[in-house]
Amino acid sequence: MEEIEKSATVAPHWWIYRCSQEPHDGIERLPAPPPWRAFSEHAPDDTSRGLTPSSVEVGRVGGRRLGRNLQGMTYQADLEEVNLVNMALHLRRPLLVTGRPGVGKSTLAYSIAHELKLGPVLRWSITSRSTLLDGLYHYDAIGRLQDVGLHRDKVLSGQGGTGESVEPPDIGPYLRLGPLGTALLPWQRPRVLLVDEIDKSDLDLPNDLLNVFEEGEFLIPELARLARDSATVMTTDPGRWVELRHGQVSCTEFPVVVLTSNGERDFPPAFLRRCVRLEIAPPDEDKLAHIVAAHLPTSDEGELVKRRRLIATFLRKQHDESADLANDQLLNALQMASSSLWEEEGGPELIERRLLRPLNED
């Protein structure tokens, strides 16, 4: 503790947190975030032109915009990857992308959506508890039942007016399409659906997806039982609604489905034969240089020297030490190398040791 207090009196300029007992406004000196970690509601719009099911217009959707869009814009694919993506597009088949964590499997989906102007990516993050229904839709039956009770209480107490019947509220506000369900709406252009880390699912999910992928449609029983023909429900796109008839969701264009896997499990043959399979290998020096240049463009010779050193360290750890490293670790290291930390005594070694620490190291 004494060492920390002593160093805090002459704290390095790059420090924001100093372990000081006195509050201060150091956060105001925090530099702009790395481009791939920018969270902004004022990021450039990426309106989904022509993606209108029924009369619903899909425009800007909130959330993490700038970082995700930049990832898609700066993605670097080799010839094999481009060929296989185009095969999946032509065949209207899901693209099963495997590879080590951090090689850009998920980013490929954002690259496709950005280049082809297909609107915001619909992301479905898979866990061991994920089921097909999670991807299709969610019905809040309990919330609707509670609102029925509140409405009944108002009627019985006379607050709802005389002669008012106790009817259940409309089902629409209690039903929301999931990422897969939203992707299967009748878009004029296909949406991009990212099914992330499908190898984390239970054994049944890949097989459960087969029928939906083959038919391109599904039925919502809660809506099919309604006396009226249609209902307006929420979609995964925030604030966007769509009218469904007879509870049926049917695509007109099969979505661009990107399924990612870290290779932690095998998939059944019936599932594999319906996918176009792409394995992304760890990048070589040339590809790494292109990835870094796309994310952090610079012509400063001093920065280029740092870049070459860190890329060489990254590759050496991968090849000589069989280290499991992700591309974004290199980007993080380069971001910190551009700060005054690099000029501090032991700064470069600290960056290499801590930010390029192998994922398979205890």
Coordinates of C-alpha atoms in Angstrom, one line a residue:
M1 CA 0.0 0.0 0.0
E2 CA 2.8 2.4 0.8
E3 CA 4.3 1.8 -2.7
I4 CA 0.9 2.7 -4.3
E5 CA 0.6 5.9 -2.2
K6 CA 4.1 7.0 -3.0
S7 CA 3.6 6.4 -6.8
A8 CA 0.3 8.2 -6.7
T9 CA 2.1 11.5 -5.9
V10 CA 3.9 11.2 -9.3
A11 CA 1.3 9.2 -11.0
P12 CA 1.9 8.4 -14.7
H13 CA -0.2 10.5 -17.0
W14 CA -2.1 7.6 -18.5
W15 CA -3.5 6.7 -15.0
I16 CA -7.1 7.6 -14.4
Y17 CA -7.7 5.5 -11.3
R18 CA -4.9 6.1 -8.7
C19 CA -6.2 4.3 -5.6
S20 CA -6.5 7.7 -3.9
Q21 CA -8.5 8.4 -0.8
E22 CA -9.6 11.7 -2.3
P23 CA -12.3 11.8 -5.0
H24 CA -11.2 13.7 -8.2
D25 CA -12.3 14.4 -11.8
G26 CA -9.7 12.2 -13.5
I27 CA -12.5 10.5 -15.5
E28 CA -12.7 13.7 -17.6
R29 CA -9.2 12.9 -18.9
L30 CA -10.2 9.5 -20.1
P31 CA -9.4 9.4 -23.9
A32 CA -11.9 8.4 -26.5
P33 CA -12.6 4.7 -26.6
P34 CA -11.1 2.3 -29.1
P35 CA -13.4 2.5 -32.2
W36 CA -14.5 -1.1 -31.7
R37 CA -15.6 -0.4 -28.1
A38 CA -17.6 2.8 -28.9
F39 CA -21.2 2.8 -27.6
S40 CA -23.1 5.6 -29.1
E41 CA -26.7 6.4 -29.8
H42 CA -25.5 9.1 -32.2
A43 CA -23.6 6.8 -34.5
P44 CA -24.3 7.0 -38.2
D45 CA -27.6 5.5 -39.2
D46 CA -27.6 2.2 -41.3
T47 CA -31.2 2.3 -42.5
S48 CA -32.3 -1.0 -43.8
R49 CA -33.5 -0.1 -47.3
G50 CA -36.3 -2.2 -48.7
L51 CA -36.7 -4.4 -45.5
T52 CA -40.3 -3.9 -44.9
P53 CA -42.6 -6.8 -43.9
S54 CA -46.2 -5.7 -44.3
S55 CA -46.3 -2.0 -43.6
V56 CA -43.6 -1.9 -40.9
E57 CA -40.6 0.2 -41.7
V58 CA -37.3 -0.9 -40.2
G59 CA -34.8 1.9 -39.7
R60 CA -32.3 2.7 -37.0
V61 CA -32.3 0.3 -34.1
G62 CA -30.8 1.4 -30.8
G63 CA -28.0 -0.4 -28.9
R64 CA -24.3 -0.9 -29.7
R65 CA -24.0 0.7 -33.1
L66 CA -20.6 2.2 -33.8
G67 CA -18.4 -0.6 -32.6
R68 CA -20.4 -3.3 -34.3
N69 CA -20.6 -1.4 -37.6
L70 CA -16.9 -0.7 -37.6
Q71 CA -16.2 -4.4 -37.0
G72 CA -18.2 -5.2 -40.1
M73 CA -16.6 -2.5 -42.2
T74 CA -13.1 -3.5 -41.3
Y75 CA -13.4 -7.3 -41.5
Q76 CA -10.7 -8.9 -43.5
A77 CA -11.6 -12.1 -45.3
D78 CA -9.5 -14.4 -47.5
L79 CA -10.5 -15.9 -50.8
E80 CA -11.7 -19.2 -49.3
E81 CA -14.0 -17.3 -46.8
V82 CA -15.4 -15.1 -49.6
N83 CA -16.1 -18.1 -51.8
L84 CA -17.9 -20.0 -49.0
V85 CA -20.0 -17.0 -48.0
N86 CA -21.2 -16.7 -51.6
M87 CA -22.0 -20.4 -51.8
A88 CA -24.2 -20.1 -48.7
L89 CA -25.9 -17.0 -50.2
H90 CA -26.6 -18.8 -53.5
L91 CA -27.8 -22.0 -51.9
R92 CA -29.9 -20.2 -49.2
R93 CA -28.1 -22.4 -46.6
P94 CA -26.9 -21.6 -43.1
L95 CA -23.1 -20.9 -42.9
L96 CA -21.5 -22.8 -40.0
V97 CA -18.3 -21.0 -39.1
T98 CA -15.8 -22.7 -36.8
G99 CA -12.5 -21.5 -35.4
R100 CA -10.7 -20.4 -32.3
P101 CA -12.2 -17.7 -30.1
G102 CA -11.3 -14.2 -31.4
V103 CA -10.6 -15.0 -35.0
G104 CA -13.6 -13.1 -36.3
K105 CA -16.4 -15.6 -36.6
S106 CA -19.2 -13.4 -35.3
T107 CA -17.7 -10.3 -37.1
L108 CA -18.3 -12.1 -40.4
A109 CA -22.0 -11.7 -40.0
Y110 CA -21.7 -7.9 -39.4
S111 CA -19.5 -7.7 -42.5
I112 CA -22.1 -9.4 -44.7
A113 CA -24.9 -7.2 -43.3
H114 CA -22.8 -4.0 -43.8
E115 CA -21.7 -4.7 -47.3
L116 CA -25.0 -5.9 -48.6
K117 CA -27.1 -3.3 -46.8
L118 CA -29.2 -5.9 -45.0
G119 CA -29.9 -3.8 -41.9
P120 CA -29.0 -4.6 -38.2
V121 CA -27.8 -8.1 -37.5
L122 CA -30.3 -10.2 -35.5
R123 CA -28.1 -11.8 -32.8
W124 CA -29.1 -14.9 -30.9
S125 CA -26.5 -15.8 -28.3
I126 CA -26.7 -19.5 -27.3
T127 CA -26.4 -21.0 -23.9
S128 CA -26.8 -24.5 -22.6
R129 CA -30.4 -23.6 -21.7
S130 CA -31.4 -22.2 -25.1
T131 CA -34.3 -23.8 -26.8
L132 CA -35.9 -23.4 -30.3
L133 CA -38.7 -21.4 -28.8
D134 CA -36.3 -18.8 -27.4
G135 CA -35.3 -18.0 -30.9
L136 CA -38.8 -18.0 -32.4
Y137 CA -40.9 -16.0 -29.9
H138 CA -41.7 -15.3 -26.3
Y139 CA -45.2 -15.0 -24.9
D140 CA -45.6 -13.3 -21.5
A141 CA -48.7 -15.2 -20.4
I142 CA -48.2 -14.3 -16.7
G143 CA -48.0 -10.6 -17.5
R144 CA -51.2 -10.8 -19.5
L145 CA -52.9 -12.7 -16.7
Q146 CA -51.9 -10.1 -14.2
D147 CA -53.3 -7.3 -16.4
V148 CA -56.6 -9.2 -16.7
G149 CA -56.8 -9.3 -13.0
L150 CA -56.1 -5.5 -12.7
H151 CA -58.7 -4.8 -15.4
R152 CA -61.3 -7.0 -13.6
D153 CA -60.7 -5.2 -10.3
K154 CA -61.3 -1.8 -12.0
V155 CA -64.5 -3.1 -13.5
L156 CA -65.8 -4.5 -10.3
S157 CA -64.9 -1.4 -8.4
G158 CA -66.8 0.8 -10.9
Q159 CA -63.6 2.6 -12.2
G160 CA -63.9 1.0 -15.6
G161 CA -67.4 2.4 -16.3
T162 CA -70.8 0.7 -16.2
G163 CA -71.6 -2.3 -18.2
E164 CA -67.9 -2.9 -19.2
S165 CA -67.1 -6.6 -19.7
V166 CA -64.0 -8.2 -18.3
E167 CA -62.2 -9.1 -21.6
P168 CA -58.5 -10.1 -21.6
P169 CA -56.2 -7.4 -23.0
D170 CA -55.0 -7.8 -26.6
I171 CA -52.3 -10.4 -26.9
G172 CA -50.0 -8.3 -29.1
P173 CA -48.1 -6.4 -26.4
Y174 CA -47.4 -9.7 -24.6
L175 CA -45.8 -11.5 -27.5
R176 CA -42.4 -10.7 -29.0
L177 CA -40.7 -12.5 -31.9
G178 CA -37.2 -13.7 -31.1
P179 CA -34.1 -13.2 -33.4
L180 CA -35.0 -16.3 -35.5
G181 CA -38.7 -15.4 -35.6
T182 CA -37.9 -11.9 -36.7
A183 CA -35.5 -13.2 -39.4
L184 CA -38.3 -15.3 -40.9
L185 CA -40.6 -12.4 -41.5
P186 CA -41.4 -11.6 -45.1
W187 CA -38.6 -9.2 -45.7
Q188 CA -38.0 -7.9 -49.2
R189 CA -34.3 -8.4 -48.6
P190 CA -33.1 -11.1 -46.3
R191 CA -32.0 -10.3 -42.7
V192 CA -28.7 -11.5 -41.3
L193 CA -29.2 -13.9 -38.3
L194 CA -26.2 -14.6 -36.1
V195 CA -26.6 -17.7 -34.0
D196 CA -23.6 -17.3 -31.8
E197 CA -21.7 -20.2 -30.2
I198 CA -24.2 -22.9 -31.1
D199 CA -21.8 -25.5 -29.8
K200 CA -22.8 -24.4 -26.3
S201 CA -26.4 -25.6 -26.8
D202 CA -27.9 -28.8 -25.6
L203 CA -27.9 -31.8 -27.9
D204 CA -31.4 -31.2 -29.2
L205 CA -31.2 -27.6 -30.5
P206 CA -29.3 -28.3 -33.8
N207 CA -31.9 -30.9 -34.8
D208 CA -34.8 -28.7 -33.7
L209 CA -33.5 -26.0 -36.0
L210 CA -33.6 -28.3 -39.0
N211 CA -37.3 -28.2 -39.7
V212 CA -37.5 -24.4 -39.4
F213 CA -34.5 -23.9 -41.7
E214 CA -36.0 -26.3 -44.2
E215 CA -39.5 -24.9 -44.2
G216 CA -38.7 -21.2 -43.6
E217 CA -41.8 -20.8 -41.5
F218 CA -43.5 -21.6 -38.2
L219 CA -46.8 -21.2 -36.4
I220 CA -47.5 -19.4 -33.2
P221 CA -50.3 -21.4 -31.5
E222 CA -51.4 -18.6 -29.2
L223 CA -52.2 -16.4 -32.2
A224 CA -53.7 -19.2 -34.3
R225 CA -56.3 -19.8 -31.7
L226 CA -57.6 -16.2 -31.8
A227 CA -61.1 -15.6 -33.3
R228 CA -59.8 -12.7 -35.3
D229 CA -57.6 -13.1 -38.4
S230 CA -54.6 -11.0 -37.3
A231 CA -52.6 -9.6 -34.4
T232 CA -49.8 -7.0 -34.2
V233 CA -46.8 -8.2 -32.2
M234 CA -43.4 -6.9 -31.2
T235 CA -40.2 -7.9 -33.1
T236 CA -36.6 -8.2 -31.9
D237 CA -35.9 -4.8 -33.5
P238 CA -36.6 -2.4 -30.6
G239 CA -39.8 -0.4 -31.0
R240 CA -40.8 -2.2 -34.2
W241 CA -44.1 -4.1 -34.6
V242 CA -45.5 -6.4 -37.3
E243 CA -48.9 -7.7 -38.2
L244 CA -49.3 -11.5 -38.4
R245 CA -52.2 -13.3 -39.9
H246 CA -53.5 -16.6 -38.4
G247 CA -50.3 -16.8 -36.3
Q248 CA -48.2 -17.7 -39.3
V249 CA -44.6 -16.5 -39.8
S250 CA -43.3 -17.3 -43.3
C251 CA -40.2 -15.9 -45.0
T252 CA -40.2 -14.7 -48.6
E253 CA -36.3 -14.6 -48.7
F254 CA -34.4 -17.1 -46.5
P255 CA -32.3 -15.2 -44.0
V256 CA -28.5 -15.1 -44.2
V257 CA -27.8 -17.4 -41.2
V258 CA -24.4 -17.4 -39.7
L259 CA -23.8 -20.1 -37.0
T260 CA -20.6 -19.8 -35.1
S261 CA -18.8 -22.6 -33.1
N262 CA -15.6 -22.8 -31.2
G263 CA -15.4 -26.5 -32.0
E264 CA -16.3 -27.7 -28.5
R265 CA -18.6 -30.4 -29.8
D266 CA -19.6 -32.4 -32.9
F267 CA -22.9 -31.8 -34.7
P268 CA -25.2 -34.5 -36.1
P269 CA -24.7 -35.4 -39.8
A270 CA -28.3 -34.3 -40.6
F271 CA -27.5 -30.8 -39.4
L272 CA -24.1 -30.6 -41.1
R273 CA -25.4 -31.6 -44.5
R274 CA -27.7 -28.7 -44.5
C275 CA -24.9 -26.2 -43.8
V276 CA -22.1 -24.7 -45.7
R277 CA -19.1 -25.2 -43.5
L278 CA -16.3 -22.6 -43.1
E279 CA -13.3 -22.9 -40.8
I280 CA -11.5 -19.7 -40.1
A281 CA -7.8 -20.3 -39.3
P282 CA -5.7 -18.0 -37.1
P283 CA -4.4 -15.1 -39.2
D284 CA -0.9 -15.0 -40.6
E285 CA 1.3 -11.9 -40.4
D286 CA 0.0 -10.4 -43.6
K287 CA -3.7 -10.8 -42.6
L288 CA -2.9 -9.4 -39.1
A289 CA -1.3 -6.4 -40.6
H290 CA -4.4 -5.7 -42.7
I291 CA -6.7 -6.2 -39.7
V292 CA -4.7 -3.8 -37.6
A293 CA -4.5 -1.2 -40.4
A294 CA -8.2 -1.4 -41.0
H295 CA -9.0 -0.8 -37.3
L296 CA -6.1 1.6 -36.4
P297 CA -4.9 3.4 -39.5
T298 CA -1.7 5.4 -39.1
S299 CA 1.3 6.6 -41.1
D300 CA 3.3 7.6 -38.0
E301 CA 6.6 5.7 -38.1
G302 CA 6.8 5.5 -34.3
E303 CA 3.4 3.8 -34.2
L304 CA 4.4 1.5 -37.0
V305 CA 7.4 0.4 -35.1
K306 CA 5.3 -0.5 -32.1
R307 CA 2.8 -2.3 -34.4
R308 CA 5.5 -4.5 -35.9
R309 CA 6.9 -5.4 -32.5
L310 CA 3.5 -6.3 -31.1
I311 CA 2.5 -8.3 -34.2
A312 CA 5.8 -10.2 -34.0
T313 CA 5.2 -10.9 -30.3
F314 CA 1.7 -12.1 -31.0
L315 CA 2.8 -14.5 -33.7
R316 CA 5.8 -15.8 -31.7
K317 CA 3.5 -16.6 -28.8
Q318 CA 1.1 -18.4 -31.1
H319 CA 3.8 -20.4 -33.0
D320 CA 6.6 -21.0 -30.5
E321 CA 4.5 -21.3 -27.3
S322 CA 1.3 -22.7 -28.8
A323 CA -0.5 -19.8 -27.1
D324 CA -4.2 -19.4 -27.7
L325 CA -4.6 -15.7 -28.6
A326 CA -7.5 -13.7 -30.0
N327 CA -7.2 -10.9 -32.6
D328 CA -8.8 -8.4 -30.2
Q329 CA -6.1 -8.9 -27.7
L330 CA -3.6 -7.6 -30.2
L331 CA -5.9 -4.6 -30.9
N332 CA -6.1 -3.9 -27.2
A333 CA -2.3 -4.1 -26.9
L334 CA -1.9 -1.7 -29.8
Q335 CA -4.5 0.7 -28.3
M336 CA -2.5 0.9 -25.0
A337 CA 0.8 1.2 -26.9
S338 CA -0.5 4.4 -28.4
S339 CA -0.8 5.9 -24.9
S340 CA 1.9 7.3 -22.7
L341 CA 2.2 3.9 -21.0
W342 CA 4.5 2.7 -23.8
E343 CA 7.0 5.4 -22.7
E344 CA 7.0 4.4 -19.1
E345 CA 9.8 2.2 -17.8
G346 CA 8.7 -1.4 -18.3
G347 CA 5.5 -0.2 -20.2
P348 CA 6.0 -2.3 -23.4
E349 CA 6.8 -5.4 -21.4
L350 CA 3.7 -4.8 -19.2
I351 CA 1.5 -4.5 -22.3
E352 CA 2.9 -7.7 -23.9
R353 CA 2.8 -9.7 -20.6
R354 CA -0.8 -8.8 -19.6
L355 CA -2.7 -7.9 -22.8
L356 CA -1.1 -10.7 -24.9
R357 CA -1.6 -13.2 -22.2
P358 CA -2.7 -16.6 -23.8
L359 CA -6.3 -17.6 -23.2
N360 CA -5.1 -21.1 -22.4
E361 CA -2.7 -19.9 -19.7
D362 CA -3.8 -20.4 -16.0

